[in-house]
PDB file of C-alpha atoms in Angstrom:
ATOM      1  CA  UNK A1060       4.309   9.213  -0.604  1.00 68.00           C
ATOM      2  CA  UNK A1061       1.992   8.476  -3.500  1.00 79.00           C
ATOM      3  CA  UNK A1062       4.065   5.412  -4.432  1.00 86.00           C
ATOM      4  CA  UNK A1063       4.355   4.285  -0.823  1.00 90.00           C
ATOM      5  CA  UNK A1064       0.604   4.527  -0.315  1.00 89.00           C
ATOM      6  CA  UNK A1065      -0.034   2.379  -3.447  1.00 91.00           C
ATOM      7  CA  UNK A1066       2.671  -0.152  -2.587  1.00 92.00           C
ATOM      8  CA  UNK A1067       1.368  -0.529   0.963  1.00 92.00           C
ATOM      9  CA  UNK A1068      -2.065  -1.424  -0.423  1.00 91.00           C
ATOM     10  CA  UNK A1069      -0.782  -3.761  -3.118  1.00 94.00           C
ATOM     11  CA  UNK A1070       2.419  -5.453  -1.785  1.00 96.00           C
ATOM     12  CA  UNK A1071       3.666  -5.017   1.725  1.00 97.00           C
ATOM     13  CA  UNK A1072       7.151  -6.420   0.860  1.00 96.00           C
ATOM     14  CA  UNK A1073       7.607  -3.926  -1.953  1.00 96.00           C
ATOM     15  CA  UNK A1074       6.347  -1.202   0.367  1.00 97.00           C
ATOM     16  CA  UNK A1075       8.917  -1.998   3.057  1.00 97.00           C
ATOM     17  CA  UNK A1076      11.800  -2.175   0.516  1.00 96.00           C
ATOM     18  CA  UNK A1077      10.632   1.117  -0.935  1.00 96.00           C
ATOM     19  CA  UNK A1078      10.538   2.721   2.528  1.00 97.00           C
ATOM     20  CA  UNK A1079      14.042   1.494   3.286  1.00 97.00           C
ATOM     21  CA  UNK A1080      15.055   3.150  -0.020  1.00 96.00           C
ATOM     22  CA  UNK A1081      13.353   6.354   0.978  1.00 96.00           C
ATOM     23  CA  UNK A1082      15.278   6.363   4.259  1.00 97.00           C
ATOM     24  CA  UNK A1083      18.500   5.960   2.289  1.00 96.00           C
ATOM     25  CA  UNK A1084      17.462   8.778  -0.116  1.00 95.00           C
ATOM     26  CA  UNK A1085      16.749  11.094   2.742  1.00 97.00           C
ATOM     27  CA  UNK A1086      20.213  10.319   4.140  1.00 97.00           C
ATOM     28  CA  UNK A1087      21.855  10.776   0.734  1.00 96.00           C
ATOM     29  CA  UNK A1088      20.084  14.174   0.323  1.00 96.00           C
ATOM     30  CA  UNK A1089      21.555  15.300   3.627  1.00 96.00           C
ATOM     31  CA  UNK A1090      18.029  15.732   5.009  1.00 97.00           C
ATOM     32  CA  UNK A1091      17.307  18.418   2.399  1.00 95.00           C
ATOM     33  CA  UNK A1092      13.652  18.160   1.632  1.00 95.00           C
ATOM     34  CA  UNK A1093      13.946  20.520  -1.410  1.00 92.00           C
ATOM     35  CA  UNK A1094      16.359  18.137  -3.111  1.00 93.00           C
ATOM     36  CA  UNK A1095      13.843  15.347  -2.742  1.00 93.00           C
ATOM     37  CA  UNK A1096      10.667  17.251  -3.596  1.00 92.00           C
ATOM     38  CA  UNK A1097      12.310  19.066  -6.529  1.00 86.00           C
ATOM     39  CA  UNK A1098      12.441  15.821  -8.512  1.00 83.00           C
ATOM     40  CA  UNK A1099       8.624  15.490  -8.702  1.00 86.00           C
ATOM     41  CA  UNK A1100       6.675  16.895 -11.638  1.00 86.00           C
ATOM     42  CA  UNK A1101       3.414  17.457  -9.736  1.00 87.00           C
ATOM     43  CA  UNK A1102       1.053  20.220  -8.979  1.00 90.00           C
ATOM     44  CA  UNK A1103       1.944  22.602  -6.151  1.00 89.00           C
ATOM     45  CA  UNK A1104      -0.738  20.998  -3.984  1.00 92.00           C
ATOM     46  CA  UNK A1105       0.665  17.504  -4.485  1.00 91.00           C
ATOM     47  CA  UNK A1106       4.225  18.740  -3.945  1.00 90.00           C
ATOM     48  CA  UNK A1107       3.105  20.312  -0.665  1.00 93.00           C
ATOM     49  CA  UNK A1108       1.730  16.937   0.453  1.00 93.00           C
ATOM     50  CA  UNK A1109       4.922  15.163  -0.632  1.00 93.00           C
ATOM     51  CA  UNK A1110       7.062  17.763   1.188  1.00 94.00           C
ATOM     52  CA  UNK A1111       5.021  17.201   4.365  1.00 95.00           C
ATOM     53  CA  UNK A1112       5.529  13.420   4.039  1.00 95.00           C
ATOM     54  CA  UNK A1113       9.296  13.789   3.689  1.00 96.00           C
ATOM     55  CA  UNK A1114       9.489  16.322   6.522  1.00 97.00           C
ATOM     56  CA  UNK A1115       7.488  13.899   8.761  1.00 97.00           C
ATOM     57  CA  UNK A1116       9.801  11.018   7.844  1.00 97.00           C
ATOM     58  CA  UNK A1117      12.813  13.173   8.506  1.00 97.00           C
ATOM     59  CA  UNK A1118      11.478  14.139  11.883  1.00 98.00           C
ATOM     60  CA  UNK A1119      10.886  10.467  12.751  1.00 97.00           C
ATOM     61  CA  UNK A1120      14.421   9.589  11.688  1.00 97.00           C
ATOM     62  CA  UNK A1121      15.860  12.430  13.844  1.00 97.00           C
ATOM     63  CA  UNK A1122      13.738  11.663  16.925  1.00 98.00           C
ATOM     64  CA  UNK A1123      14.352   7.928  16.689  1.00 97.00           C
ATOM     65  CA  UNK A1124      18.094   8.325  16.216  1.00 96.00           C
ATOM     66  CA  UNK A1125      18.320   6.679  12.770  1.00 96.00           C
ATOM     67  CA  UNK A1126      19.802   9.571  10.797  1.00 96.00           C
ATOM     68  CA  UNK A1127      22.850   7.639   9.853  1.00 96.00           C
ATOM     69  CA  UNK A1128      21.575   4.045   9.748  1.00 95.00           C
ATOM     70  CA  UNK A1129      18.736   1.893  10.864  1.00 94.00           C
ATOM     71  CA  UNK A1130      15.022   2.052  10.303  1.00 96.00           C
ATOM     72  CA  UNK A1131      12.232   4.148  11.761  1.00 97.00           C
ATOM     73  CA  UNK A1132       9.677   2.440  14.043  1.00 97.00           C
ATOM     74  CA  UNK A1133       7.042   2.760  11.313  1.00 95.00           C
ATOM     75  CA  UNK A1134       9.076   0.356   9.154  1.00 96.00           C
ATOM     76  CA  UNK A1135       9.995  -1.832  12.105  1.00 96.00           C
ATOM     77  CA  UNK A1136       6.283  -2.217  12.766  1.00 96.00           C
ATOM     78  CA  UNK A1137       5.785  -3.730   9.313  1.00 96.00           C
ATOM     79  CA  UNK A1138       8.329  -6.469  10.136  1.00 96.00           C
ATOM     80  CA  UNK A1139       6.644  -7.044  13.433  1.00 96.00           C
ATOM     81  CA  UNK A1140       3.243  -7.434  11.741  1.00 96.00           C
ATOM     82  CA  UNK A1141       4.735  -9.704   9.074  1.00 97.00           C
ATOM     83  CA  UNK A1142       6.479 -11.783  11.793  1.00 97.00           C
ATOM     84  CA  UNK A1143       3.145 -12.216  13.669  1.00 97.00           C
ATOM     85  CA  UNK A1144       1.517 -13.352  10.478  1.00 98.00           C
ATOM     86  CA  UNK A1145       4.409 -15.611   9.610  1.00 98.00           C
ATOM     87  CA  UNK A1146       4.229 -17.356  12.978  1.00 97.00           C
ATOM     88  CA  UNK A1147       0.496 -17.757  12.666  1.00 97.00           C
ATOM     89  CA  UNK A1148       0.899 -19.275   9.218  1.00 98.00           C
ATOM     90  CA  UNK A1149       3.522 -21.712  10.405  1.00 97.00           C
ATOM     91  CA  UNK A1150       1.098 -22.977  13.118  1.00 97.00           C
ATOM     92  CA  UNK A1151      -1.851 -23.311  10.782  1.00 97.00           C
ATOM     93  CA  UNK A1152      -2.233 -26.878   9.492  1.00 96.00           C
ATOM     94  CA  UNK A1153      -3.978 -25.565   6.374  1.00 96.00           C
ATOM     95  CA  UNK A1154      -0.894 -23.599   5.427  1.00 96.00           C
ATOM     96  CA  UNK A1155       1.436 -26.499   4.614  1.00 96.00           C
ATOM     97  CA  UNK A1156       2.482 -24.831   1.353  1.00 97.00           C
ATOM     98  CA  UNK A1157       3.671 -21.763   3.220  1.00 98.00           C
ATOM     99  CA  UNK A1158       5.458 -23.903   5.809  1.00 97.00           C
ATOM    100  CA  UNK A1159       7.257 -25.872   3.093  1.00 97.00           C
ATOM    101  CA  UNK A1160       8.268 -22.687   1.369  1.00 98.00           C
ATOM    102  CA  UNK A1161       9.638 -21.274   4.638  1.00 98.00           C
ATOM    103  CA  UNK A1162      11.612 -24.441   5.384  1.00 97.00           C
ATOM    104  CA  UNK A1163      13.078 -24.381   1.900  1.00 98.00           C
ATOM    105  CA  UNK A1164      14.170 -20.802   2.536  1.00 98.00           C
ATOM    106  CA  UNK A1165      15.490 -21.381   6.112  1.00 96.00           C
ATOM    107  CA  UNK A1166      18.945 -22.697   5.083  1.00 96.00           C
ATOM    108  CA  UNK A1167      19.528 -19.450   3.204  1.00 96.00           C
ATOM    109  CA  UNK A1168      18.435 -17.420   6.174  1.00 95.00           C
ATOM    110  CA  UNK A1169      20.786 -19.360   8.473  1.00 93.00           C
ATOM    111  CA  UNK A1170      23.650 -18.940   6.079  1.00 92.00           C
ATOM    112  CA  UNK A1171      23.079 -15.184   5.737  1.00 91.00           C
ATOM    113  CA  UNK A1172      22.878 -14.798   9.470  1.00 90.00           C
ATOM    114  CA  UNK A1173      26.145 -16.655   9.880  1.00 88.00           C
ATOM    115  CA  UNK A1174      27.897 -14.529   7.305  1.00 86.00           C
ATOM    116  CA  UNK A1175      26.627 -11.241   8.721  1.00 81.00           C
ATOM    117  CA  UNK A1176      27.132 -12.190  12.371  1.00 78.00           C
ATOM    118  CA  UNK A1177      23.485 -11.281  12.870  1.00 68.00           C
ATOM    119  CA  UNK A1178      22.385 -14.391  14.790  1.00 70.00           C
ATOM    120  CA  UNK A1179      20.023 -12.227  16.809  1.00 81.00           C
ATOM    121  CA  UNK A1180      18.443 -10.532  13.833  1.00 83.00           C
ATOM    122  CA  UNK A1181      14.885 -11.725  13.254  1.00 88.00           C
ATOM    123  CA  UNK A1182      14.544 -14.088  10.311  1.00 93.00           C
ATOM    124  CA  UNK A1183      12.278 -11.873   8.247  1.00 95.00           C
ATOM    125  CA  UNK A1184      14.503  -8.856   8.781  1.00 94.00           C
ATOM    126  CA  UNK A1185      17.405 -11.014   7.559  1.00 94.00           C
ATOM    127  CA  UNK A1186      15.401 -11.752   4.443  1.00 96.00           C
ATOM    128  CA  UNK A1187      14.564  -8.083   3.828  1.00 97.00           C
ATOM    129  CA  UNK A1188      18.134  -6.996   4.463  1.00 94.00           C
ATOM    130  CA  UNK A1189      19.446  -9.594   1.984  1.00 95.00           C
ATOM    131  CA  UNK A1190      16.862  -8.617  -0.648  1.00 96.00           C
ATOM    132  CA  UNK A1191      17.583  -4.916  -0.190  1.00 96.00           C
ATOM    133  CA  UNK A1192      21.337  -5.517  -0.497  1.00 94.00           C
ATOM    134  CA  UNK A1193      20.765  -7.568  -3.651  1.00 95.00           C
ATOM    135  CA  UNK A1194      18.650  -4.706  -5.122  1.00 94.00           C
ATOM    136  CA  UNK A1195      21.454  -2.235  -4.289  1.00 93.00           C
ATOM    137  CA  UNK A1196      24.026  -4.472  -5.991  1.00 93.00           C
ATOM    138  CA  UNK A1197      21.863  -4.613  -9.103  1.00 92.00           C
ATOM    139  CA  UNK A1198      21.412  -0.819  -9.152  1.00 91.00           C
ATOM    140  CA  UNK A1199      25.242  -0.417  -8.926  1.00 93.00           C
ATOM    141  CA  UNK A1200      25.560  -3.074 -11.673  1.00 93.00           C
ATOM    142  CA  UNK A1201      27.900  -5.170  -9.577  1.00 94.00           C
ATOM    143  CA  UNK A1202      28.548  -8.782 -10.220  1.00 92.00           C
ATOM    144  CA  UNK A1203      26.227 -11.184  -8.454  1.00 92.00           C
ATOM    145  CA  UNK A1204      27.356 -14.682  -7.730  1.00 91.00           C
ATOM    146  CA  UNK A1205      25.175 -17.626  -8.823  1.00 93.00           C
ATOM    147  CA  UNK A1206      24.713 -18.808  -5.230  1.00 92.00           C
ATOM    148  CA  UNK A1207      23.531 -15.289  -4.267  1.00 92.00           C
ATOM    149  CA  UNK A1208      21.067 -15.328  -7.161  1.00 95.00           C
ATOM    150  CA  UNK A1209      19.709 -18.702  -5.975  1.00 96.00           C
ATOM    151  CA  UNK A1210      19.303 -17.414  -2.428  1.00 96.00           C
ATOM    152  CA  UNK A1211      17.605 -14.228  -3.641  1.00 96.00           C
ATOM    153  CA  UNK A1212      15.260 -16.178  -5.852  1.00 97.00           C
ATOM    154  CA  UNK A1213      14.181 -18.373  -2.893  1.00 98.00           C
ATOM    155  CA  UNK A1214      13.873 -15.451  -0.486  1.00 98.00           C
ATOM    156  CA  UNK A1215      11.869 -13.483  -3.046  1.00 97.00           C
ATOM    157  CA  UNK A1216       9.542 -16.383  -3.570  1.00 98.00           C
ATOM    158  CA  UNK A1217       9.053 -16.748   0.176  1.00 98.00           C
ATOM    159  CA  UNK A1218       8.478 -13.037   0.804  1.00 98.00           C
ATOM    160  CA  UNK A1219       6.117 -12.829  -2.174  1.00 97.00           C
ATOM    161  CA  UNK A1220       3.982 -15.609  -0.684  1.00 98.00           C
ATOM    162  CA  UNK A1221       4.063 -13.865   2.664  1.00 98.00           C
ATOM    163  CA  UNK A1222       3.001 -10.618   0.985  1.00 97.00           C
ATOM    164  CA  UNK A1223       0.038 -12.397  -0.651  1.00 97.00           C
ATOM    165  CA  UNK A1224      -0.944 -13.902   2.772  1.00 97.00           C
ATOM    166  CA  UNK A1225      -0.648 -10.468   4.332  1.00 97.00           C
ATOM    167  CA  UNK A1226      -2.918  -8.917   1.695  1.00 96.00           C
ATOM    168  CA  UNK A1227      -5.484 -11.746   2.161  1.00 95.00           C
ATOM    169  CA  UNK A1228      -5.297 -11.354   5.975  1.00 93.00           C
ATOM    170  CA  UNK A1229      -6.015  -7.580   5.728  1.00 89.00           C
ATOM    171  CA  UNK A1230      -8.877  -7.876   3.325  1.00 85.00           C
TER     172      UNK A1230
END
């Protein structure tokens, strides 16, 4: 909760990836809030706030039917907001750098969608899914192919630029 609040302020891309990780941690804990809160070395007051945050997220996951997979609407809304900004930036003649970066990333997006069979998946969600999968592979210390590294570097650069634009847009 504390980390999420800070990440949301500083970098919306890192925030969303963190929130996806939190969803997975909740699932891995079997929706046991004590397993999650027990890892924090904080005052009782802060732990109470953290517990409430996890309980609220768990309730959202239950009520939205994403206990086993998928993402809560709160996280989907971030992608919607980023997509809106993305489309505005593409139409803005003063954002030629952003447009060029997007078109340099587009072949990787198309390739990822073809491999995953997710032709209907929004482009930004495809980018986030790929980046999240890459982060999981790194955590598991699995081998990552050079072409995957190239794609992740380009997608990361693109999403980083979008995160900067999002921060500018919200200030």
